[in-house]
Short mmCIF file of C-alpha atoms in Angstrom, two decimals:
data_model
loop_
_atom_site.label_atom_id
_atom_site.label_comp_id
_atom_site.label_asym_id
_atom_site.label_seq_id
_atom_site.Cartn_x
_atom_site.Cartn_y
_atom_site.Cartn_z
CA MET A 57 -67.29 55.71 63.30
CA ASP A 58 -64.03 54.02 63.61
CA ARG A 59 -62.49 57.22 65.04
CA ILE A 60 -65.27 57.28 67.69
CA GLN A 61 -64.64 53.77 68.70
CA LEU A 62 -60.88 54.33 68.88
CA MET A 63 -61.60 57.24 71.13
CA LYS A 64 -63.76 55.12 73.41
CA ARG A 65 -61.15 52.40 73.61
CA ASP A 66 -58.49 55.13 74.64
CA GLN A 67 -60.50 56.47 77.44
CA PRO A 68 -59.70 55.36 80.94
CA ILE A 69 -61.86 52.80 82.67
CA ALA A 70 -63.91 54.41 85.58
CA SER A 71 -63.02 53.11 88.94
CA PRO A 72 -65.52 51.42 91.06
CA TYR A 73 -63.82 52.93 94.05
CA MET A 74 -63.84 56.23 95.87
CA GLN A 75 -60.42 57.15 97.03
CA PHE A 76 -59.46 58.90 100.38
CA ASP A 77 -56.09 60.00 101.52
CA ARG A 78 -55.20 59.49 105.18
CA THR A 79 -56.35 63.00 106.25
CA GLN A 80 -59.72 62.65 104.24
CA TRP A 81 -60.45 59.19 105.62
CA GLY A 82 -59.56 60.19 109.19
CA ALA A 83 -62.14 62.94 109.15
CA LEU A 84 -64.89 60.33 108.76
CA ARG A 85 -64.27 59.24 112.26
CA ASN A 86 -66.91 61.88 113.04
CA ALA A 87 -66.07 61.94 116.75
CA VAL A 88 -66.35 58.28 117.35
CA PRO A 89 -64.52 57.85 120.77
CA MET A 90 -61.32 55.97 121.25
CA THR A 91 -61.90 52.81 123.04
CA LEU A 92 -58.42 51.29 123.16
CA SER A 93 -55.54 52.14 125.13
CA GLU A 94 -51.74 51.86 124.54
CA GLU A 95 -51.78 48.61 126.55
CA ASP A 96 -54.45 47.21 124.33
CA LEU A 97 -52.41 48.01 121.38
CA THR A 98 -49.37 46.16 122.67
CA LYS A 99 -51.55 43.06 123.01
CA LEU A 100 -53.08 43.53 119.58
CA LYS A 101 -50.21 44.44 117.20
CA GLY A 102 -48.04 41.74 115.39
CA ILE A 103 -44.58 41.07 116.11
CA ASN A 104 -43.14 43.22 113.30
CA GLU A 105 -45.56 46.16 113.40
CA ASP A 106 -45.61 49.66 114.89
CA LEU A 107 -49.41 50.32 115.67
CA SER A 108 -49.99 53.70 117.30
CA LEU A 109 -53.32 55.10 118.70
CA ASP A 110 -53.02 57.80 115.96
CA GLU A 111 -53.31 55.07 113.33
CA VAL A 112 -56.26 53.60 115.08
CA ALA A 113 -57.88 56.97 115.32
CA GLN A 114 -57.13 57.96 111.58
CA ILE A 115 -57.84 54.62 109.98
CA TYR A 116 -59.62 52.03 112.30
CA LEU A 117 -62.02 54.18 114.07
CA PRO A 118 -63.55 55.48 110.72
CA LEU A 119 -63.70 51.87 109.30
CA SER A 120 -65.39 50.50 112.54
CA ARG A 121 -68.04 53.38 112.07
CA LEU A 122 -68.60 52.39 108.51
CA LEU A 123 -68.93 48.73 109.42
CA ASN A 124 -71.39 49.59 112.14
CA PHE A 125 -73.64 51.45 109.65
CA TYR A 126 -73.45 48.37 107.34
CA ILE A 127 -74.19 46.04 110.17
CA ASN A 128 -77.15 48.00 111.22
CA SER A 129 -78.38 48.18 107.71
CA ASN A 130 -78.04 44.47 107.36
CA LEU A 131 -80.19 43.88 110.57
CA ARG A 132 -82.89 46.09 109.19
CA ARG A 133 -82.90 44.05 105.86
CA GLN A 134 -83.22 40.92 108.01
CA ALA A 135 -86.04 42.28 109.85
CA VAL A 136 -87.77 43.13 106.52
CA LEU A 137 -87.32 39.58 105.36
CA GLU A 138 -88.60 38.10 108.60
CA GLN A 139 -91.70 40.26 108.49
CA PHE A 140 -92.37 39.27 104.95
CA LEU A 141 -92.12 35.79 105.93
CA GLY A 142 -94.25 36.12 108.97
CA ARG A 143 -91.73 34.47 111.31
CA ASP A 144 -89.58 35.44 114.42
CA ALA A 145 -86.33 37.14 113.48
CA GLN A 146 -83.33 34.88 113.39
CA ARG A 147 -79.95 36.27 113.96
CA ILE A 148 -77.58 35.83 111.20
CA PRO A 149 -73.93 36.69 111.74
CA TYR A 150 -72.39 39.47 109.66
CA VAL A 151 -69.21 38.07 108.08
CA ILE A 152 -66.28 40.43 107.35
CA GLY A 153 -63.42 39.02 105.31
CA ILE A 154 -59.75 40.37 105.47
CA ALA A 155 -57.46 39.36 102.72
CA GLY A 156 -53.95 40.39 101.62
CA SER A 157 -50.43 39.07 101.32
CA VAL A 158 -48.20 37.13 103.94
CA ALA A 159 -46.57 39.89 106.31
CA VAL A 160 -48.91 42.77 105.25
CA GLY A 161 -50.51 42.91 108.77
CA LYS A 162 -53.91 41.12 108.22
CA SER A 163 -53.97 39.55 111.66
CA THR A 164 -53.44 42.81 113.44
CA THR A 165 -56.16 44.40 111.22
CA ALA A 166 -58.48 41.65 112.31
CA ARG A 167 -57.63 41.75 116.07
CA VAL A 168 -58.04 45.61 116.07
CA LEU A 169 -61.40 45.55 114.34
CA GLN A 170 -62.58 42.86 116.72
CA ALA A 171 -61.66 44.92 119.66
CA LEU A 172 -63.28 48.12 118.32
CA LEU A 173 -66.46 46.47 117.01
CA SER A 174 -66.97 44.69 120.25
CA ARG A 175 -66.81 47.92 122.18
CA TRP A 176 -69.57 49.80 120.42
CA PRO A 177 -72.49 50.61 122.49
CA GLU A 178 -74.38 47.58 121.04
CA HIS A 179 -71.95 45.27 122.69
CA ARG A 180 -71.95 42.98 119.70
CA ARG A 181 -70.15 39.63 120.00
CA VAL A 182 -67.38 39.39 117.65
CA GLU A 183 -65.52 36.20 116.80
CA LEU A 184 -62.17 35.91 114.93
CA ILE A 185 -61.06 32.88 112.68
CA THR A 186 -58.11 32.61 110.48
CA THR A 187 -58.34 30.33 107.42
CA ASP A 188 -54.98 28.74 108.37
CA GLY A 189 -56.93 26.35 110.31
CA PHE A 190 -58.27 24.95 107.15
CA LEU A 191 -55.07 24.15 105.55
CA TYR A 192 -54.52 20.38 105.01
CA PRO A 193 -52.20 18.82 107.68
CA ASN A 194 -48.61 18.60 106.86
CA LYS A 195 -48.75 14.84 106.49
CA MET A 196 -51.43 15.12 103.82
CA LEU A 197 -49.40 18.10 102.08
CA ASN A 198 -46.29 15.91 102.07
CA GLU A 199 -48.16 13.07 100.43
CA ARG A 200 -49.50 15.39 97.66
CA ASN A 201 -46.14 16.97 97.29
CA LEU A 202 -47.63 20.34 98.30
CA MET A 203 -45.49 21.58 101.29
CA LYS A 204 -43.85 24.23 98.89
CA LYS A 205 -47.23 25.28 97.80
CA LYS A 206 -48.55 25.81 101.49
CA GLY A 207 -50.89 28.89 101.32
CA PHE A 208 -51.81 28.22 97.68
CA PRO A 209 -55.47 27.49 96.90
CA GLN A 210 -54.71 23.78 96.54
CA SER A 211 -53.29 23.46 100.02
CA TYR A 212 -56.63 24.26 101.71
CA ASP A 213 -59.57 22.00 102.50
CA MET A 214 -62.01 24.13 100.79
CA ARG A 215 -64.87 21.89 101.15
CA ARG A 216 -64.55 22.12 104.99
CA LEU A 217 -63.90 25.89 104.94
CA VAL A 218 -66.94 26.61 102.78
CA GLN A 219 -69.03 24.25 105.09
CA PHE A 220 -67.89 26.18 108.18
CA VAL A 221 -68.83 29.65 106.78
CA SER A 222 -72.11 28.19 105.35
CA GLU A 223 -73.12 26.83 108.75
CA ILE A 224 -72.24 30.27 110.31
CA LYS A 225 -74.40 32.14 107.77
CA SER A 226 -77.27 29.68 108.31
CA GLY A 227 -77.44 30.67 111.90
CA ALA A 228 -76.25 27.39 113.27
CA GLU A 229 -76.10 27.45 117.16
CA ARG A 230 -72.68 25.83 117.34
CA VAL A 231 -69.94 25.58 114.82
CA THR A 232 -66.36 24.40 115.27
CA ALA A 233 -63.19 25.27 113.30
CA PRO A 234 -59.89 23.56 113.38
CA VAL A 235 -56.85 25.38 114.78
CA TYR A 236 -53.56 25.94 113.31
CA SER A 237 -50.18 26.48 115.21
CA HIS A 238 -47.58 28.74 113.75
CA LEU A 239 -45.13 27.05 116.27
CA ILE A 240 -45.41 23.57 114.89
CA TYR A 241 -46.51 24.87 111.52
CA ASP A 242 -49.30 22.52 111.34
CA ILE A 243 -53.01 21.69 112.26
CA ILE A 244 -53.22 20.85 116.04
CA PRO A 245 -54.63 17.39 116.20
CA ASN A 246 -57.99 16.81 118.06
CA HIS A 247 -58.19 20.52 118.82
CA SER A 248 -60.82 22.91 117.58
CA LYS A 249 -62.39 26.36 118.33
CA LEU A 250 -66.05 26.54 119.15
CA ILE A 251 -68.20 29.41 117.55
CA GLU A 252 -71.60 30.05 119.06
CA LYS A 253 -73.83 32.32 117.29
CA PRO A 254 -71.67 35.45 117.07
CA ASP A 255 -73.11 38.83 115.95
CA ILE A 256 -70.04 39.35 113.72
CA LEU A 257 -67.46 36.95 112.37
CA ILE A 258 -64.15 38.28 111.13
CA LEU A 259 -62.58 35.69 108.73
CA GLU A 260 -58.92 36.43 107.97
CA GLY A 261 -56.69 34.78 105.60
CA LEU A 262 -54.97 34.62 102.12
CA ASN A 263 -57.84 33.04 100.37
CA VAL A 264 -60.84 34.91 101.69
CA LEU A 265 -61.57 36.61 98.37
CA GLN A 266 -60.83 33.76 96.10
CA SER A 267 -63.61 32.38 93.89
CA GLY A 268 -64.47 29.89 91.29
CA MET A 269 -61.84 31.19 88.90
CA ASP A 270 -59.13 30.30 91.37
CA TYR A 271 -60.14 26.86 91.69
CA PRO A 272 -60.82 25.73 88.20
CA HIS A 273 -60.50 22.03 88.98
CA ASP A 274 -62.97 22.16 92.07
CA PRO A 275 -66.39 20.88 91.02
CA HIS A 276 -68.14 22.89 93.47
CA HIS A 277 -69.62 26.19 92.65
CA VAL A 278 -69.77 27.85 96.12
CA PHE A 279 -66.81 29.63 97.68
CA VAL A 280 -65.88 31.53 100.76
CA SER A 281 -66.34 34.87 99.11
CA ASP A 282 -70.07 33.99 98.51
CA PHE A 283 -70.76 34.27 102.16
CA VAL A 284 -68.82 37.40 103.01
CA ASP A 285 -70.80 40.64 103.68
CA PHE A 286 -68.03 43.07 103.65
CA SER A 287 -64.52 42.42 102.41
CA ILE A 288 -61.18 44.23 103.07
CA TYR A 289 -57.83 43.94 101.21
CA VAL A 290 -54.76 45.00 103.03
CA ASP A 291 -52.37 46.02 100.36
CA ALA A 292 -48.74 47.33 100.22
CA PRO A 293 -46.02 47.38 97.44
CA GLU A 294 -44.16 44.16 97.15
CA ASN A 295 -40.81 45.38 98.01
CA LEU A 296 -42.29 46.42 101.39
CA LEU A 297 -43.95 43.08 101.90
CA GLN A 298 -40.66 41.21 101.35
CA SER A 299 -38.82 43.56 103.72
CA TRP A 300 -41.43 43.04 106.31
CA TYR A 301 -41.39 39.34 105.86
CA THR A 302 -37.65 39.10 106.12
CA SER A 303 -37.78 41.30 109.26
CA ARG A 304 -40.29 39.14 110.87
CA PHE A 305 -38.48 35.98 110.00
CA LEU A 306 -35.31 37.43 111.81
CA LYS A 307 -37.57 38.30 114.92
CA PHE A 308 -38.91 34.76 114.90
CA ARG A 309 -35.44 33.32 114.63
CA GLN A 310 -34.67 35.09 117.78
CA GLY A 311 -37.63 34.24 119.46
CA ALA A 312 -40.18 31.47 118.55
CA PHE A 313 -37.83 29.66 116.42
CA SER A 314 -35.53 29.03 119.44
CA ASN A 315 -38.35 26.97 120.97
CA PRO A 316 -37.21 23.23 120.50
CA ASN A 317 -40.89 22.35 119.53
CA SER A 318 -40.72 24.90 116.52
CA TYR A 319 -40.90 23.51 113.14
CA PHE A 320 -38.21 26.07 112.08
CA HIS A 321 -35.99 25.38 115.09
CA ASN A 322 -32.94 24.83 113.03
CA TYR A 323 -33.13 28.23 111.49
CA ALA A 324 -32.45 29.68 115.00
CA LYS A 325 -28.87 28.44 114.85
CA LEU A 326 -28.08 30.08 111.58
CA PRO A 327 -25.89 33.25 111.15
CA GLU A 328 -28.10 36.20 110.24
CA ASP A 329 -26.79 36.52 106.82
CA GLU A 330 -27.75 32.95 106.12
CA ALA A 331 -31.06 33.38 107.75
CA ILE A 332 -31.81 36.51 105.47
CA GLY A 333 -30.80 34.42 102.42
CA ILE A 334 -33.34 31.72 103.39
CA ALA A 335 -36.11 34.36 104.05
CA THR A 336 -35.36 35.78 100.62
CA GLN A 337 -35.64 32.40 98.97
CA LEU A 338 -38.74 31.47 100.68
CA TRP A 339 -40.32 34.83 99.61
CA LYS A 340 -39.34 34.30 96.01
CA GLU A 341 -40.25 30.73 95.68
CA ILE A 342 -43.38 30.65 97.77
CA ASN A 343 -44.80 33.69 99.27
CA GLY A 344 -44.07 36.10 96.47
CA MET A 345 -45.28 33.71 93.90
CA ASN A 346 -48.42 33.10 95.81
CA LEU A 347 -48.93 36.81 96.11
CA GLN A 348 -48.63 37.40 92.33
CA GLN A 349 -50.53 34.32 91.13
CA ASN A 350 -53.34 33.91 93.63
CA ILE A 351 -53.68 36.77 96.32
CA LEU A 352 -53.08 40.07 94.25
CA PRO A 353 -55.56 39.10 91.58
CA THR A 354 -58.39 39.10 94.18
CA ARG A 355 -57.72 42.69 95.45
CA GLU A 356 -60.32 44.45 93.14
CA ARG A 357 -63.15 42.27 94.42
CA ALA A 358 -62.71 43.76 97.97
CA SER A 359 -65.23 46.24 99.42
CA LEU A 360 -62.41 48.21 100.73
CA ILE A 361 -58.73 48.44 99.98
CA MET A 362 -56.24 49.89 102.57
CA THR A 363 -52.85 50.48 101.15
CA LYS A 364 -49.84 50.68 103.41
CA SER A 365 -46.55 52.54 103.20
CA ALA A 366 -43.45 52.31 105.28
CA ASN A 367 -43.84 51.49 109.10
CA HIS A 368 -47.23 49.83 108.29
CA GLU A 369 -49.02 53.11 108.10
CA VAL A 370 -52.02 53.23 105.84
CA GLU A 371 -51.71 55.97 103.40
CA ASN A 372 -54.93 55.68 101.39
CA VAL A 373 -58.28 53.84 101.46
CA ARG A 374 -60.26 52.80 98.49
CA LEU A 375 -64.12 52.16 99.27
CA ARG A 376 -66.24 50.53 96.66
CA LYS A 377 -69.10 52.87 95.57
#
């Protein structure tokens, strides 16, 4: 009996995911037409990413096809519920969450999916919101000594973020979200984005997959992840993430940081070796720590995990069974 128990303990735990390499996943495109051009990609990709039409064809078109199946299935389920209740169908937005580390390319993934999903024959209305807008303003973060924890769970107004997603899923006609500026590194005062009954809402941010265990001191029991219909975790080895972060930092130093209104304007004047040193320090003390403590532990909660290699190319995809 003891030997049987020992053998069971030694057996590998079965994965809840199906795994596909790049070629296997790309074959699932199943002739879905390309609806983006090179000019479109130039507008969609991030400052530090090489995004090719081949990457869209191999990775994002199969993903958009899968999501279209899920969305159609969700609409049928809604129709069944409305038929059971004996009332007119109410359009409830389908929420897609995109999580992952700083510098992994979440924003590009979100923008590409928004473009592809809006160009399906159904012509669905797709809105994109980042959770950055729900960070506390810098004034409040300074008062709470949290500026060096910006992006950590405690730096977000979770009550407001959950309320926003809850209103979206309730079918509210008009919902507003605060807007964050990476130039001033803060919430834009008296500025908001209006969302009016989209068919699909893409919610992108570090904290999309976090749940109650990530907020042990929060008395509430409802979290953003409770409202997400399909979740994507964009993954990459940490050494690549740090390299991408440093490279992006240097490009911002030459571009956005040179703007006198930039929060990081002083960094634009630094020699390159000092700028690299600061980027390395910021990674180790803030972004890398946040990744290990709060972001990476949420990866296995995702419906789909896409893992990147060098040049931001996705090398494999894991899809929850």
